[in-house]
Amino acid sequence: MLKRLKLRSQLLLFFAGIVLPVALFIGCSSNNLSTNSNLSVNSDSSSNSDMAIATEIAQGIAKACPVTDLGDEKAQQQCAEKLANFDLLHKSMSEDMLWGQQREPNHYNPTEHETTVFNPLVWRRTYLSTFVINDEPKVEEQEGFTIIHLPVMFRKKLDMGAFPYPFWHSPKKWDAYQQATEVLLVMKEGKIKGALRSYQKDQERPLVEREWDGQWMWEEKDGKQEPRVTLYTNLFSERNPHVKTLDAAYRAFEVEMRQHACMVCHSPDNSNEMKQLLLLNYPNQALALRHENVTQIADKLMPPPVGIADDEERQNLLELAKAFAEAGDQALAYEGEQITATANGNKLSLKPFNFAF
């Protein structure tokens, strides 16, 4: 077991433009990542409140994901579990989480970068856990946002099935993950709106070379589906009673979607060049689009440009989309995730995507 480092630091006064050092905690096995139980996400939307919340979040993430061997899957799983159950982080995340590459230094608004939209539980458990925190985080204010700087190293040596998808389908993207020096969490009014891999890269870091075989998904010899981290059994707790229903609903919806070429636009290669990409070809990542599916199909916008011409086929896909949305809501609600749109029979209360901050 790694020896816990005892770091002592004093927080500087909270005001705009001042960087706060944050203590890095290493080797703690507790799931209680809060360092100040008196802080509340809903207590105050002022600048000082955001800085205080951001500081505690940074401490908790550092505590959850300390430096380990970059191929240690057990450590990655422990990090993922702690991030999934980190209450303050959970409560501080927007329901639609943007994740992408920072295109310019000192420019942080996630809506102005090319990003992918994720459910927040999926992002923190599946994506954030692929990094270790290798130095003291810091917090500052820039462009009207509170920015959490997480110094990171990417777990590049993990087994292929431990990654959310084969990042190496694009050598440029794979190298960007490996050379990223920071993950930047962007907060406004008490909510983390998105996260970016830093523009700054360490090009001296040794790279792990991988070659893509053209398959987004594959099966091992024992029949297990990969990437395994994309499955609902990996995302949700074992006690969640809605997982089987959700998986069946997604599989039924997926089969019909493929008949209408929906995966052409909604795959990681982003062939349609969407600025905010939405993925459908993986079970866990499809959760972000579960309500928008219903709107787009009903309004004859999906697949573009005019939807499904045959009324019976469109209605069939619409019912499958509603079933998937409802099952997704139930599974996420069981885990305590925020739900603002719910499916109920044939009626659906929809929340359209709105990324204006």
mmCIF file of N, CA and C in Angstrom, residues 178-260:
data_model
loop_
_atom_site.group_PDB
_atom_site.id
_atom_site.type_symbol
_atom_site.label_atom_id
_atom_site.label_comp_id
_atom_site.label_asym_id
_atom_site.label_seq_id
_atom_site.Cartn_x
_atom_site.Cartn_y
_atom_site.Cartn_z
ATOM 1 N N GLN A 178 -2.592 10.746 -23.733
ATOM 2 C CA GLN A 178 -1.364 10.334 -23.057
ATOM 3 C C GLN A 178 -0.499 11.521 -22.638
ATOM 4 N N GLN A 179 -0.569 12.599 -23.402
ATOM 5 C CA GLN A 179 0.313 13.739 -23.144
ATOM 6 C C GLN A 179 -0.365 14.877 -22.385
ATOM 7 N N ALA A 180 -1.656 14.741 -22.094
ATOM 8 C CA ALA A 180 -2.362 15.797 -21.359
ATOM 9 C C ALA A 180 -1.737 15.976 -19.979
ATOM 10 N N THR A 181 -1.488 17.212 -19.613
ATOM 11 C CA THR A 181 -0.891 17.496 -18.303
ATOM 12 C C THR A 181 -1.937 17.868 -17.261
ATOM 13 N N GLU A 182 -3.132 18.267 -17.718
ATOM 14 C CA GLU A 182 -4.192 18.638 -16.781
ATOM 15 C C GLU A 182 -5.555 18.218 -17.317
ATOM 16 N N VAL A 183 -6.453 17.927 -16.398
ATOM 17 C CA VAL A 183 -7.884 17.897 -16.679
ATOM 18 C C VAL A 183 -8.472 19.132 -16.014
ATOM 19 N N LEU A 184 -9.211 19.915 -16.783
ATOM 20 C CA LEU A 184 -9.753 21.187 -16.317
ATOM 21 C C LEU A 184 -11.260 21.046 -16.105
ATOM 22 N N LEU A 185 -11.714 21.175 -14.871
ATOM 23 C CA LEU A 185 -13.144 21.163 -14.580
ATOM 24 C C LEU A 185 -13.643 22.598 -14.571
ATOM 25 N N VAL A 186 -14.721 22.854 -15.297
ATOM 26 C CA VAL A 186 -15.223 24.213 -15.482
ATOM 27 C C VAL A 186 -16.530 24.365 -14.718
ATOM 28 N N MET A 187 -16.527 25.242 -13.715
ATOM 29 C CA MET A 187 -17.679 25.410 -12.827
ATOM 30 C C MET A 187 -18.257 26.813 -12.954
ATOM 31 N N LYS A 188 -19.569 26.891 -12.876
ATOM 32 C CA LYS A 188 -20.256 28.186 -12.845
ATOM 33 C C LYS A 188 -21.508 28.039 -11.991
ATOM 34 N N GLU A 189 -21.682 28.963 -11.059
ATOM 35 C CA GLU A 189 -22.854 28.979 -10.180
ATOM 36 C C GLU A 189 -23.057 27.641 -9.487
ATOM 37 N N GLY A 190 -21.968 27.096 -8.978
ATOM 38 C CA GLY A 190 -22.040 25.887 -8.177
ATOM 39 C C GLY A 190 -22.142 24.592 -8.946
ATOM 40 N N LYS A 191 -22.111 24.638 -10.277
ATOM 41 C CA LYS A 191 -22.249 23.438 -11.086
ATOM 42 C C LYS A 191 -21.070 23.287 -12.050
ATOM 43 N N ILE A 192 -20.552 22.068 -12.142
ATOM 44 C CA ILE A 192 -19.518 21.763 -13.124
ATOM 45 C C ILE A 192 -20.206 21.553 -14.464
ATOM 46 N N LYS A 193 -19.927 22.446 -15.400
ATOM 47 C CA LYS A 193 -20.595 22.430 -16.702
ATOM 48 C C LYS A 193 -19.892 21.537 -17.717
ATOM 49 N N GLY A 194 -18.605 21.326 -17.509
ATOM 50 C CA GLY A 194 -17.854 20.524 -18.460
ATOM 51 C C GLY A 194 -16.432 20.332 -17.983
ATOM 52 N N ALA A 195 -15.665 19.594 -18.765
ATOM 53 C CA ALA A 195 -14.260 19.339 -18.455
ATOM 54 C C ALA A 195 -13.481 19.240 -19.757
ATOM 55 N N LEU A 196 -12.224 19.658 -19.700
ATOM 56 C CA LEU A 196 -11.378 19.686 -20.891
ATOM 57 C C LEU A 196 -10.024 19.058 -20.593
ATOM 58 N N ARG A 197 -9.498 18.332 -21.567
ATOM 59 C CA ARG A 197 -8.091 17.947 -21.516
ATOM 60 C C ARG A 197 -7.281 19.178 -21.902
ATOM 61 N N SER A 198 -6.237 19.442 -21.171
ATOM 62 C CA SER A 198 -5.526 20.707 -21.318
ATOM 63 C C SER A 198 -4.868 20.866 -22.683
ATOM 64 N N TYR A 199 -4.823 22.108 -23.116
ATOM 65 C CA TYR A 199 -4.100 22.448 -24.348
ATOM 66 C C TYR A 199 -2.616 22.119 -24.193
ATOM 67 N N GLN A 200 -2.076 22.406 -22.999
ATOM 68 C CA GLN A 200 -0.670 22.113 -22.742
ATOM 69 C C GLN A 200 -0.456 20.604 -22.697
ATOM 70 N N LYS A 201 0.573 20.156 -23.376
ATOM 71 C CA LYS A 201 0.909 18.734 -23.418
ATOM 72 C C LYS A 201 2.372 18.543 -23.046
ATOM 73 N N ASP A 202 2.657 17.387 -22.481
ATOM 74 C CA ASP A 202 4.036 17.005 -22.195
ATOM 75 C C ASP A 202 4.480 16.027 -23.279
ATOM 76 N N GLN A 203 5.139 16.552 -24.286
ATOM 77 C CA GLN A 203 5.535 15.726 -25.422
ATOM 78 C C GLN A 203 6.741 14.844 -25.125
ATOM 79 N N GLU A 204 7.278 14.980 -23.916
ATOM 80 C CA GLU A 204 8.389 14.115 -23.512
ATOM 81 C C GLU A 204 7.892 12.819 -22.869
ATOM 82 N N ARG A 205 6.612 12.760 -22.578
ATOM 83 C CA ARG A 205 6.094 11.541 -21.961
ATOM 84 C C ARG A 205 6.149 10.383 -22.957
ATOM 85 N N PRO A 206 6.648 9.233 -22.531
ATOM 86 C CA PRO A 206 6.690 8.079 -23.442
ATOM 87 C C PRO A 206 5.282 7.625 -23.804
ATOM 88 N N LEU A 207 5.110 7.222 -25.042
ATOM 89 C CA LEU A 207 3.796 6.840 -25.552
ATOM 90 C C LEU A 207 3.665 5.325 -25.633
ATOM 91 N N VAL A 208 2.465 4.852 -25.367
ATOM 92 C CA VAL A 208 2.115 3.455 -25.611
ATOM 93 C C VAL A 208 1.446 3.389 -26.978
ATOM 94 N N GLU A 209 1.993 2.597 -27.854
ATOM 95 C CA GLU A 209 1.448 2.490 -29.207
ATOM 96 C C GLU A 209 0.369 1.408 -29.253
ATOM 97 N N ARG A 210 -0.757 1.729 -29.861
ATOM 98 C CA ARG A 210 -1.827 0.754 -30.076
ATOM 99 C C ARG A 210 -2.344 0.910 -31.504
ATOM 100 N N GLU A 211 -2.746 -0.197 -32.080
ATOM 101 C CA GLU A 211 -3.265 -0.175 -33.446
ATOM 102 C C GLU A 211 -4.728 -0.588 -33.430
ATOM 103 N N TRP A 212 -5.573 0.238 -34.035
ATOM 104 C CA TRP A 212 -7.010 -0.038 -34.058
ATOM 105 C C TRP A 212 -7.334 -1.033 -35.163
ATOM 106 N N ASP A 213 -8.172 -2.014 -34.824
ATOM 107 C CA ASP A 213 -8.555 -3.031 -35.807
ATOM 108 C C ASP A 213 -9.877 -2.710 -36.497
ATOM 109 N N GLY A 214 -10.389 -1.494 -36.259
ATOM 110 C CA GLY A 214 -11.633 -1.082 -36.904
ATOM 111 C C GLY A 214 -12.885 -1.460 -36.149
ATOM 112 N N GLN A 215 -12.740 -2.096 -34.982
ATOM 113 C CA GLN A 215 -13.893 -2.553 -34.214
ATOM 114 C C GLN A 215 -14.119 -1.656 -32.995
ATOM 115 N N TRP A 216 -15.327 -1.085 -32.901
ATOM 116 C CA TRP A 216 -15.671 -0.302 -31.717
ATOM 117 C C TRP A 216 -15.968 -1.213 -30.527
ATOM 118 N N MET A 217 -16.466 -2.404 -30.816
ATOM 119 C CA MET A 217 -16.788 -3.389 -29.783
ATOM 120 C C MET A 217 -16.270 -4.749 -30.225
ATOM 121 N N TRP A 218 -16.015 -5.601 -29.268
ATOM 122 C CA TRP A 218 -15.516 -6.931 -29.584
ATOM 123 C C TRP A 218 -15.862 -7.885 -28.448
ATOM 124 N N GLU A 219 -15.671 -9.167 -28.695
ATOM 125 C CA GLU A 219 -15.901 -10.185 -27.675
ATOM 126 C C GLU A 219 -14.612 -10.933 -27.397
ATOM 127 N N GLU A 220 -14.402 -11.245 -26.127
ATOM 128 C CA GLU A 220 -13.266 -12.077 -25.751
ATOM 129 C C GLU A 220 -13.606 -13.546 -26.025
ATOM 130 N N LYS A 221 -12.634 -14.418 -25.874
ATOM 131 C CA LYS A 221 -12.841 -15.834 -26.154
ATOM 132 C C LYS A 221 -13.902 -16.449 -25.253
ATOM 133 N N ASP A 222 -14.058 -15.885 -24.052
ATOM 134 C CA ASP A 222 -15.066 -16.412 -23.131
ATOM 135 C C ASP A 222 -16.455 -15.842 -23.402
ATOM 136 N N GLY A 223 -16.581 -15.031 -24.467
ATOM 137 C CA GLY A 223 -17.872 -14.480 -24.849
ATOM 138 C C GLY A 223 -18.217 -13.160 -24.194
ATOM 139 N N LYS A 224 -17.349 -12.651 -23.330
ATOM 140 C CA LYS A 224 -17.628 -11.390 -22.651
ATOM 141 C C LYS A 224 -17.474 -10.220 -23.619
ATOM 142 N N GLN A 225 -18.425 -9.292 -23.518
ATOM 143 C CA GLN A 225 -18.429 -8.148 -24.421
ATOM 144 C C GLN A 225 -17.451 -7.083 -23.938
ATOM 145 N N GLU A 226 -16.766 -6.478 -24.885
ATOM 146 C CA GLU A 226 -15.825 -5.403 -24.602
ATOM 147 C C GLU A 226 -16.147 -4.193 -25.480
ATOM 148 N N PRO A 227 -15.809 -2.991 -25.013
ATOM 149 C CA PRO A 227 -15.169 -2.660 -23.744
ATOM 150 C C PRO A 227 -16.119 -2.910 -22.567
ATOM 151 N N ARG A 228 -15.654 -3.622 -21.575
ATOM 152 C CA ARG A 228 -16.502 -4.008 -20.445
ATOM 153 C C ARG A 228 -16.972 -2.814 -19.629
ATOM 154 N N VAL A 229 -16.195 -1.723 -19.639
ATOM 155 C CA VAL A 229 -16.586 -0.558 -18.839
ATOM 156 C C VAL A 229 -17.784 0.172 -19.429
ATOM 157 N N THR A 230 -18.191 -0.184 -20.646
ATOM 158 C CA THR A 230 -19.358 0.470 -21.252
ATOM 159 C C THR A 230 -20.667 -0.199 -20.854
ATOM 160 N N LEU A 231 -20.589 -1.335 -20.172
ATOM 161 C CA LEU A 231 -21.786 -2.098 -19.836
ATOM 162 C C LEU A 231 -22.454 -1.541 -18.583
ATOM 163 N N TYR A 232 -23.760 -1.710 -18.503
ATOM 164 C CA TYR A 232 -24.495 -1.207 -17.343
ATOM 165 C C TYR A 232 -24.096 -1.921 -16.058
ATOM 166 N N THR A 233 -23.650 -3.153 -16.167
ATOM 167 C CA THR A 233 -23.198 -3.871 -14.975
ATOM 168 C C THR A 233 -21.943 -3.238 -14.389
ATOM 169 N N ASN A 234 -21.186 -2.527 -15.204
ATOM 170 C CA ASN A 234 -20.018 -1.810 -14.708
ATOM 171 C C ASN A 234 -20.395 -0.445 -14.144
ATOM 172 N N LEU A 235 -21.423 0.164 -14.707
ATOM 173 C CA LEU A 235 -21.806 1.525 -14.315
ATOM 174 C C LEU A 235 -22.594 1.554 -13.016
ATOM 175 N N PHE A 236 -23.526 0.622 -12.860
ATOM 176 C CA PHE A 236 -24.458 0.669 -11.734
ATOM 177 C C PHE A 236 -24.066 -0.330 -10.646
ATOM 178 N N SER A 237 -24.575 -0.092 -9.455
ATOM 179 C CA SER A 237 -24.298 -0.979 -8.330
ATOM 180 C C SER A 237 -24.981 -2.332 -8.535
ATOM 181 N N GLU A 238 -24.436 -3.360 -7.914
ATOM 182 C CA GLU A 238 -24.975 -4.714 -8.067
ATOM 183 C C GLU A 238 -26.409 -4.814 -7.567
ATOM 184 N N ARG A 239 -26.772 -3.983 -6.604
ATOM 185 C CA ARG A 239 -28.107 -4.071 -6.014
ATOM 186 C C ARG A 239 -29.172 -3.353 -6.848
ATOM 187 N N ASN A 240 -28.770 -2.640 -7.905
ATOM 188 C CA ASN A 240 -29.722 -1.868 -8.705
ATOM 189 C C ASN A 240 -30.668 -2.821 -9.437
ATOM 190 N N PRO A 241 -31.978 -2.770 -9.142
ATOM 191 C CA PRO A 241 -32.919 -3.733 -9.727
ATOM 192 C C PRO A 241 -33.318 -3.419 -11.165
ATOM 193 N N HIS A 242 -32.881 -2.283 -11.700
ATOM 194 C CA HIS A 242 -33.328 -1.842 -13.022
ATOM 195 C C HIS A 242 -32.322 -2.139 -14.139
ATOM 196 N N VAL A 243 -31.179 -2.716 -13.791
ATOM 197 C CA VAL A 243 -30.108 -2.885 -14.771
ATOM 198 C C VAL A 243 -30.515 -3.832 -15.902
ATOM 199 N N LYS A 244 -31.113 -4.967 -15.571
ATOM 200 C CA LYS A 244 -31.499 -5.925 -16.614
ATOM 201 C C LYS A 244 -32.545 -5.334 -17.551
ATOM 202 N N THR A 245 -33.508 -4.635 -16.996
ATOM 203 C CA THR A 245 -34.540 -4.001 -17.824
ATOM 204 C C THR A 245 -33.927 -2.950 -18.736
ATOM 205 N N LEU A 246 -33.019 -2.159 -18.183
ATOM 206 C CA LEU A 246 -32.356 -1.121 -18.972
ATOM 207 C C LEU A 246 -31.533 -1.734 -20.101
ATOM 208 N N ASP A 247 -30.783 -2.777 -19.792
ATOM 209 C CA ASP A 247 -29.954 -3.405 -20.822
ATOM 210 C C ASP A 247 -30.821 -3.971 -21.943
ATOM 211 N N ALA A 248 -31.918 -4.618 -21.579
ATOM 212 C CA ALA A 248 -32.817 -5.172 -22.599
ATOM 213 C C ALA A 248 -33.433 -4.062 -23.443
ATOM 214 N N ALA A 249 -33.799 -2.946 -22.794
ATOM 215 C CA ALA A 249 -34.399 -1.823 -23.522
ATOM 216 C C ALA A 249 -33.395 -1.209 -24.491
ATOM 217 N N TYR A 250 -32.149 -1.057 -24.036
ATOM 218 C CA TYR A 250 -31.131 -0.500 -24.927
ATOM 219 C C TYR A 250 -30.873 -1.428 -26.111
ATOM 220 N N ARG A 251 -30.748 -2.733 -25.848
ATOM 221 C CA ARG A 251 -30.439 -3.679 -26.930
ATOM 222 C C ARG A 251 -31.542 -3.674 -27.986
ATOM 223 N N ALA A 252 -32.788 -3.629 -27.551
ATOM 224 C CA ALA A 252 -33.898 -3.605 -28.506
ATOM 225 C C ALA A 252 -33.885 -2.315 -29.322
ATOM 226 N N PHE A 253 -33.630 -1.211 -28.646
ATOM 227 C CA PHE A 253 -33.560 0.088 -29.324
ATOM 228 C C PHE A 253 -32.377 0.129 -30.284
ATOM 229 N N GLU A 254 -31.241 -0.420 -29.858
ATOM 230 C CA GLU A 254 -30.030 -0.407 -30.678
ATOM 231 C C GLU A 254 -30.237 -1.156 -31.993
ATOM 232 N N VAL A 255 -30.886 -2.311 -31.926
ATOM 233 C CA VAL A 255 -31.116 -3.107 -33.139
ATOM 234 C C VAL A 255 -31.895 -2.296 -34.172
ATOM 235 N N GLU A 256 -32.951 -1.631 -33.722
ATOM 236 C CA GLU A 256 -33.766 -0.842 -34.649
ATOM 237 C C GLU A 256 -33.026 0.402 -35.135
ATOM 238 N N MET A 257 -32.236 1.019 -34.251
ATOM 239 C CA MET A 257 -31.460 2.194 -34.669
ATOM 240 C C MET A 257 -30.515 1.855 -35.809
ATOM 241 N N ARG A 258 -29.905 0.688 -35.717
ATOM 242 C CA ARG A 258 -28.956 0.292 -36.761
ATOM 243 C C ARG A 258 -29.658 0.110 -38.103
ATOM 244 N N GLN A 259 -30.919 -0.284 -38.061
ATOM 245 C CA GLN A 259 -31.679 -0.439 -39.302
ATOM 246 C C GLN A 259 -31.853 0.897 -40.018
ATOM 247 N N HIS A 260 -31.783 1.979 -39.242
ATOM 248 C CA HIS A 260 -31.980 3.316 -39.811
ATOM 249 C C HIS A 260 -30.685 4.135 -39.822
#
